[in-house]
Coordinates of C-alpha atoms and ligand atoms in Angstrom, one line a residue:
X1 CA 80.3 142.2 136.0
X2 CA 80.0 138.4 137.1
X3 CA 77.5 136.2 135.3
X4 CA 76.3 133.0 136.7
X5 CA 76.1 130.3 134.3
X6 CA 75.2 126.9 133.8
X7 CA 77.4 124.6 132.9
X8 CA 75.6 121.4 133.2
X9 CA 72.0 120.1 134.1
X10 CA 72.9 120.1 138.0
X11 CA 75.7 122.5 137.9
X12 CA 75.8 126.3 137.8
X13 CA 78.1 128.9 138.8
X14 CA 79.5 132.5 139.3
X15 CA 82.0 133.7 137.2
X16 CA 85.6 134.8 138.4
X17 CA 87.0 138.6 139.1
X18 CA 90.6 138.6 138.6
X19 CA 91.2 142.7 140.4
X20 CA 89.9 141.5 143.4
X21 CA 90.9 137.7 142.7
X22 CA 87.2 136.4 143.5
X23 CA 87.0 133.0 142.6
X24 CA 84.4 131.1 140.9
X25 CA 81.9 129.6 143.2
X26 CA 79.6 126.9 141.6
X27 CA 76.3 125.2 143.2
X28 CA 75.7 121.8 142.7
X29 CA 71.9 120.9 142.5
X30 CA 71.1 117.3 144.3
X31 CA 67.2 116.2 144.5
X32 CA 67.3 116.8 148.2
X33 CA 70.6 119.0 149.3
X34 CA 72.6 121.1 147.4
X35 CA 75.8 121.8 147.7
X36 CA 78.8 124.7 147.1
X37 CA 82.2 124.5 146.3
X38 CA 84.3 127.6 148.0
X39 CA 82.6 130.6 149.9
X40 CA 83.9 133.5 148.1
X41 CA 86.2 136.1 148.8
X42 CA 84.0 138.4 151.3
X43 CA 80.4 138.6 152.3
X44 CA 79.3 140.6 149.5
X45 CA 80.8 137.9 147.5
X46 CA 78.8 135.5 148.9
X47 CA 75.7 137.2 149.1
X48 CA 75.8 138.3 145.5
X49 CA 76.2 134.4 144.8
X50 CA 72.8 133.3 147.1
X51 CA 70.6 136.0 145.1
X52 CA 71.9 134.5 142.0
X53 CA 71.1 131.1 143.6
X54 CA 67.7 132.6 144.1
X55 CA 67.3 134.4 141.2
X56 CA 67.5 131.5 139.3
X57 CA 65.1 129.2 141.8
X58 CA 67.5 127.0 142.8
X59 CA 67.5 124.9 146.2
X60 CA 69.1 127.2 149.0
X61 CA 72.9 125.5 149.4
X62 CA 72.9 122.8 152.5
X63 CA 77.1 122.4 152.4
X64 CA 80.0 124.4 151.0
X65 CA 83.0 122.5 150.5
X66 CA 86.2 124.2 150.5
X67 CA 88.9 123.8 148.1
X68 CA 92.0 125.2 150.1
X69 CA 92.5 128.2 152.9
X70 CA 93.3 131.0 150.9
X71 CA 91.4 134.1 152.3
X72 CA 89.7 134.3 148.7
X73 CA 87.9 131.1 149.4
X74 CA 87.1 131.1 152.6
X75 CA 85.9 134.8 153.8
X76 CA 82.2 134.3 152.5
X77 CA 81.9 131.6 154.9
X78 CA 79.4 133.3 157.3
X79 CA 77.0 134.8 155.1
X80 CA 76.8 131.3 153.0
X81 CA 75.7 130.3 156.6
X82 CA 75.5 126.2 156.5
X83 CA 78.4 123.3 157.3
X84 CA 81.4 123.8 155.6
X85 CA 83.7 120.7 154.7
X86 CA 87.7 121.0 154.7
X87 CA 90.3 118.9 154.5
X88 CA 91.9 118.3 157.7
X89 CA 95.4 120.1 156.6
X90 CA 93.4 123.2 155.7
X91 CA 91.5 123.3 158.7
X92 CA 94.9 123.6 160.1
X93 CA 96.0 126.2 157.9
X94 CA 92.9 128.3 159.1
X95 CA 93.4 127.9 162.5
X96 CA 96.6 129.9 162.0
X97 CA 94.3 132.9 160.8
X98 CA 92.0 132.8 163.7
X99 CA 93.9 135.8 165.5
X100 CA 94.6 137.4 162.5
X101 CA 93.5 141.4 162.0
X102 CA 93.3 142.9 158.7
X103 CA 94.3 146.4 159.1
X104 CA 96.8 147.9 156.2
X105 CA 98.8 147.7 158.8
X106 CA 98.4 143.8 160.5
X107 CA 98.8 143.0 156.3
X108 CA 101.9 144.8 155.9
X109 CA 103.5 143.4 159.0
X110 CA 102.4 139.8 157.8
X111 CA 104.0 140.7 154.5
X112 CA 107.4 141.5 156.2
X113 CA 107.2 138.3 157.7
X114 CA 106.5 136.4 154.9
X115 CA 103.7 135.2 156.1
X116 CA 101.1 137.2 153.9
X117 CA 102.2 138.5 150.0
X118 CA 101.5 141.5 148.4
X119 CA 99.3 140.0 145.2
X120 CA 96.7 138.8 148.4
X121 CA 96.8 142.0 150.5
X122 CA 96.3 144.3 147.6
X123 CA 93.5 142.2 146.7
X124 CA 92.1 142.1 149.9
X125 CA 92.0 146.1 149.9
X126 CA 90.6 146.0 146.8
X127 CA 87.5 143.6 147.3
X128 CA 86.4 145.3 151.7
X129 CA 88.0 148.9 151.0
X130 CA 88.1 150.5 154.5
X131 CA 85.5 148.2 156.6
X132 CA 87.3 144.8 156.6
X133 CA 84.7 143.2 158.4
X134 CA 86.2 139.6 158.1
X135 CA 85.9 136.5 160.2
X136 CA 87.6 133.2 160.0
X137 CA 85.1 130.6 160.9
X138 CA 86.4 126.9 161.1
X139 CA 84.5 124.5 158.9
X140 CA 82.7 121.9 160.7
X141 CA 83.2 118.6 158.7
X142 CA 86.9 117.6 158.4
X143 CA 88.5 114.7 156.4
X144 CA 91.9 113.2 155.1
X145 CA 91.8 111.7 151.6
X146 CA 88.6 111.2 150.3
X147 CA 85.0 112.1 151.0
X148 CA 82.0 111.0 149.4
X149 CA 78.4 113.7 149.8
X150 CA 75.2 112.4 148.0
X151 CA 72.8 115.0 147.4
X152 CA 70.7 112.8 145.5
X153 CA 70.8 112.1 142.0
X154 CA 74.3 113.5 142.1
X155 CA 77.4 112.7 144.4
X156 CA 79.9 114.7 145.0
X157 CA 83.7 113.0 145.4
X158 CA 86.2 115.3 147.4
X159 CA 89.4 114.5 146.7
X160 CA 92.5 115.6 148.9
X161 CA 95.4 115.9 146.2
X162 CA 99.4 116.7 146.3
X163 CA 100.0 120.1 144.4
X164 CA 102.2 123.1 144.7
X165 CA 99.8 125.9 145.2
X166 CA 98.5 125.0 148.4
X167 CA 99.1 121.5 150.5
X168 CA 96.2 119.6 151.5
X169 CA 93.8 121.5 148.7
X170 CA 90.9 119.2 147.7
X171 CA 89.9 119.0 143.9
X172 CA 85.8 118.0 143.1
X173 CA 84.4 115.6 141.2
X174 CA 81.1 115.2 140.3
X175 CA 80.7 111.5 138.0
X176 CA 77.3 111.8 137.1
X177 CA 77.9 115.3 135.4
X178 CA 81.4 114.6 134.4
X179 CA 82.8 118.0 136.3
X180 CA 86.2 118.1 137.8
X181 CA 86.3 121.6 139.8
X182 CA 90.3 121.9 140.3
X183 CA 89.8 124.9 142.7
X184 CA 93.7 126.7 142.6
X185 CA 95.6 123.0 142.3
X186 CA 96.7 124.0 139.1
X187 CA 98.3 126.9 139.8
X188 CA 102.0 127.8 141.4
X189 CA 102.9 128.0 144.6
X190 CA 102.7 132.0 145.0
X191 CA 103.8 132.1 148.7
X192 CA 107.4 131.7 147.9
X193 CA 109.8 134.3 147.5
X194 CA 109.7 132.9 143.7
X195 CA 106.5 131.5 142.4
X196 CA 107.2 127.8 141.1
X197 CA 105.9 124.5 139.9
X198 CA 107.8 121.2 141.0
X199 CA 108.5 118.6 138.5
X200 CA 107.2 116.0 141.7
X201 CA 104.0 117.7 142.7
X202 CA 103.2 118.7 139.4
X203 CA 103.5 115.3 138.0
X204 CA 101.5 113.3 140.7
X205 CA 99.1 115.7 140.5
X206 CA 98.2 115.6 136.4
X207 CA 98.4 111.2 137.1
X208 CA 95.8 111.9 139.8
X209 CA 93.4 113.9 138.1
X210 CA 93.9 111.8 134.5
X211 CA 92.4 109.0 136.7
X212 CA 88.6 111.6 136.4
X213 CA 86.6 111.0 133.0
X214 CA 85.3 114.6 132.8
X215 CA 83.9 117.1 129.6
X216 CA 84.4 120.4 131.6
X217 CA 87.2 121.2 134.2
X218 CA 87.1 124.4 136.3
X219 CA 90.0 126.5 137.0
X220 CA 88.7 128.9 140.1
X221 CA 90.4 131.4 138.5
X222 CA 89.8 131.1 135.1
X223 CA 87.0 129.2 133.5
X224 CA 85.2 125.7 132.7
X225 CA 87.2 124.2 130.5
X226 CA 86.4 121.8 127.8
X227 CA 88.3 118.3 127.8
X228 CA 89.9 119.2 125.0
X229 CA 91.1 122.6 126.1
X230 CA 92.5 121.0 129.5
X231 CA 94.2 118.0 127.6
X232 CA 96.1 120.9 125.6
X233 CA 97.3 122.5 128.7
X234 CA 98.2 118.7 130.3
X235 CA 100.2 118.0 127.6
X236 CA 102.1 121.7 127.8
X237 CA 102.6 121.1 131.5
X238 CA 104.2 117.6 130.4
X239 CA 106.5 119.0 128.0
X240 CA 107.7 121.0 129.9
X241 CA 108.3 118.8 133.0
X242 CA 110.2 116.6 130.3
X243 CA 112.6 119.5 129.4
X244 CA 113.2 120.4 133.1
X245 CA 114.3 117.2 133.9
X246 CA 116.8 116.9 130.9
X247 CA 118.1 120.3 131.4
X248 CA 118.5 119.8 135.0
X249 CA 116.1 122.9 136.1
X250 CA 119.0 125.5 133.8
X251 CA 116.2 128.2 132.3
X252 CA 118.0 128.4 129.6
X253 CA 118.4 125.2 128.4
X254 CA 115.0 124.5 129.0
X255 CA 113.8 126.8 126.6
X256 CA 115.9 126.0 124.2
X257 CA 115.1 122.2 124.1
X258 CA 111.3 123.8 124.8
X259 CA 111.5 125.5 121.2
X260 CA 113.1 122.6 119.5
X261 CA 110.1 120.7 121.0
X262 CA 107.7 122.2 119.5
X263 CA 109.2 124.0 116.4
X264 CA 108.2 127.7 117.6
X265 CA 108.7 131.0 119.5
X266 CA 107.3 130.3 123.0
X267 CA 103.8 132.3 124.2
X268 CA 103.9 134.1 127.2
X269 CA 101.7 131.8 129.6
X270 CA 104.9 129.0 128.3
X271 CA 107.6 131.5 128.9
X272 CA 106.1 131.7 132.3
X273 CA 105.8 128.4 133.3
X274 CA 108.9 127.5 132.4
X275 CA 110.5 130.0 134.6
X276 CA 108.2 128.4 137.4
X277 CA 109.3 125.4 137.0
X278 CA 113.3 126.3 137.0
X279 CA 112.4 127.7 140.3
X280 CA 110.9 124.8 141.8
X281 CA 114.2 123.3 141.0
X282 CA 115.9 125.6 143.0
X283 CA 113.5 124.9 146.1
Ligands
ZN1 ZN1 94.6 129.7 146.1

């Protein structure tokens, strides 16, 4: 069951579904526009999102802004129904879906060509079943870097950034609430045979967003996260770069010098990102 939640005075949002990998799709509240980061997964997604918006008498949105072109935040783009803004390299990446057709079959051959992956199309059954009634619809406001939106009394800064999981994503920021919404920037790159972080990417992407003073930031697929939570993970993710670096991207010794690190077994989420990053090594 998805709650929607607010986070800050100006800021609510919809919580995430990991089964059918719906993302979380937030509303920020200006004094005359409002405006919402990603579209959701489907049109249900997105519809379910505007009643909430309603529900809780809240300014109908005026913009979505769009994080990156994965299908699970773009496909609620027509029922949210207003100008979308992209950055120019996702635009690009959507064009390629344009022709697109989402039969089992049309997913399976995408698969084979390593175009689609299997963790999407499941998904993708999962959230339209049999009536996959899904259009991709090219956002109309395109930029390359930066972009500043006032909706007054709040400002949102997009904020085109380097990262593995998808090139030319944008990450949020909203100064007057001190929110960074990282839509998926945080997360591996999944379309490659092996999922992996790179010690480059990674790295100019945790010096861009320490440049944000922010109390919450918002994984899409995971939660709002206090500063002190995220400044945890930042430091795991620098760790770990470290040890990949002096071990030359060799699992093993990464681990090793990992557990001499910090004095302890690894957890699992460590375990795993370790192994990410040896692949990105590989790459
Ligand atoms: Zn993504």
């Amino acid at each position: 069951m998805q709650q929607f939640k607010q986070l800050t005075n100006r800021i609510w949002y919809q919580t995430p579904v990991s089964e059918t990998d719906r993302p979380i799709v937030a509303v920020i509240t200006g004094d005359e526009r409002s405006l919402v980061i990603d579209a959701g997964n489907s049109s249900q997604h997105a519809a379910l999102f505007l009643d909430e918006v309603e529900k809780h008498g809240l300014r109908r949105p005026d913009l979505v802004a769009l994080t990156h072109w994965h299908w699970d935040h773009i496909f609620g783009m027509k029922q949210m129904a207003v100008p979308t803004i992209a950055t120019n390299r996702t635009v690009e990446e959507m064009q390629k879906m344009l022709d697109y057709e989402w039969s089992d079959e049309a997913l399976e051959d995408r698969i084979r060509q390593g175009i689609e992956i299997p963790f999407c199309a499941d998904a993708i059954k999962l959230e339209f079943g049999k009536e996959r009634d899904i259009e991709v619809i090219l956002p109309t406001i395109r930029f390359t870097g930066e972009l500043e939106i006032s909706l007054g009394g709040v400002t949102c800064l997009l904020r085109q950034v380097e990262n593995d999981h998808s090139p030319g994503s944008a990450i949020v920021y909203i100064p007057e609430e001190r929110v960074l919404f990282l839509g998926d920037a945080m997360y591996a790159d999944i379309f490659s045979a092996e999922w992996n972080y790179t010690v480059d990417q990674m790295t100019r992407l945790l010096d861009t967003i320490a440049a944000y003073e922010a109390d919450y930031y918002v994984w899409s697929h995971g939660e709002a996260m206090t500063k002190e939570a995220f400044e945890q993970e930042v430091h795991i993710l620098r760790q770990i770069i470290e040890v990949t670096q002096q071990a030359t991207g060799h699992l093993s010794g990464m681990q090793r010098l990992y557990r001499e690190l910090v004095g302890r077994e690894l957890t699992t989420d460590e375990e795993e990102t370790l192994v990410f990053f040896a692949n990105g090594t590989k790459k």
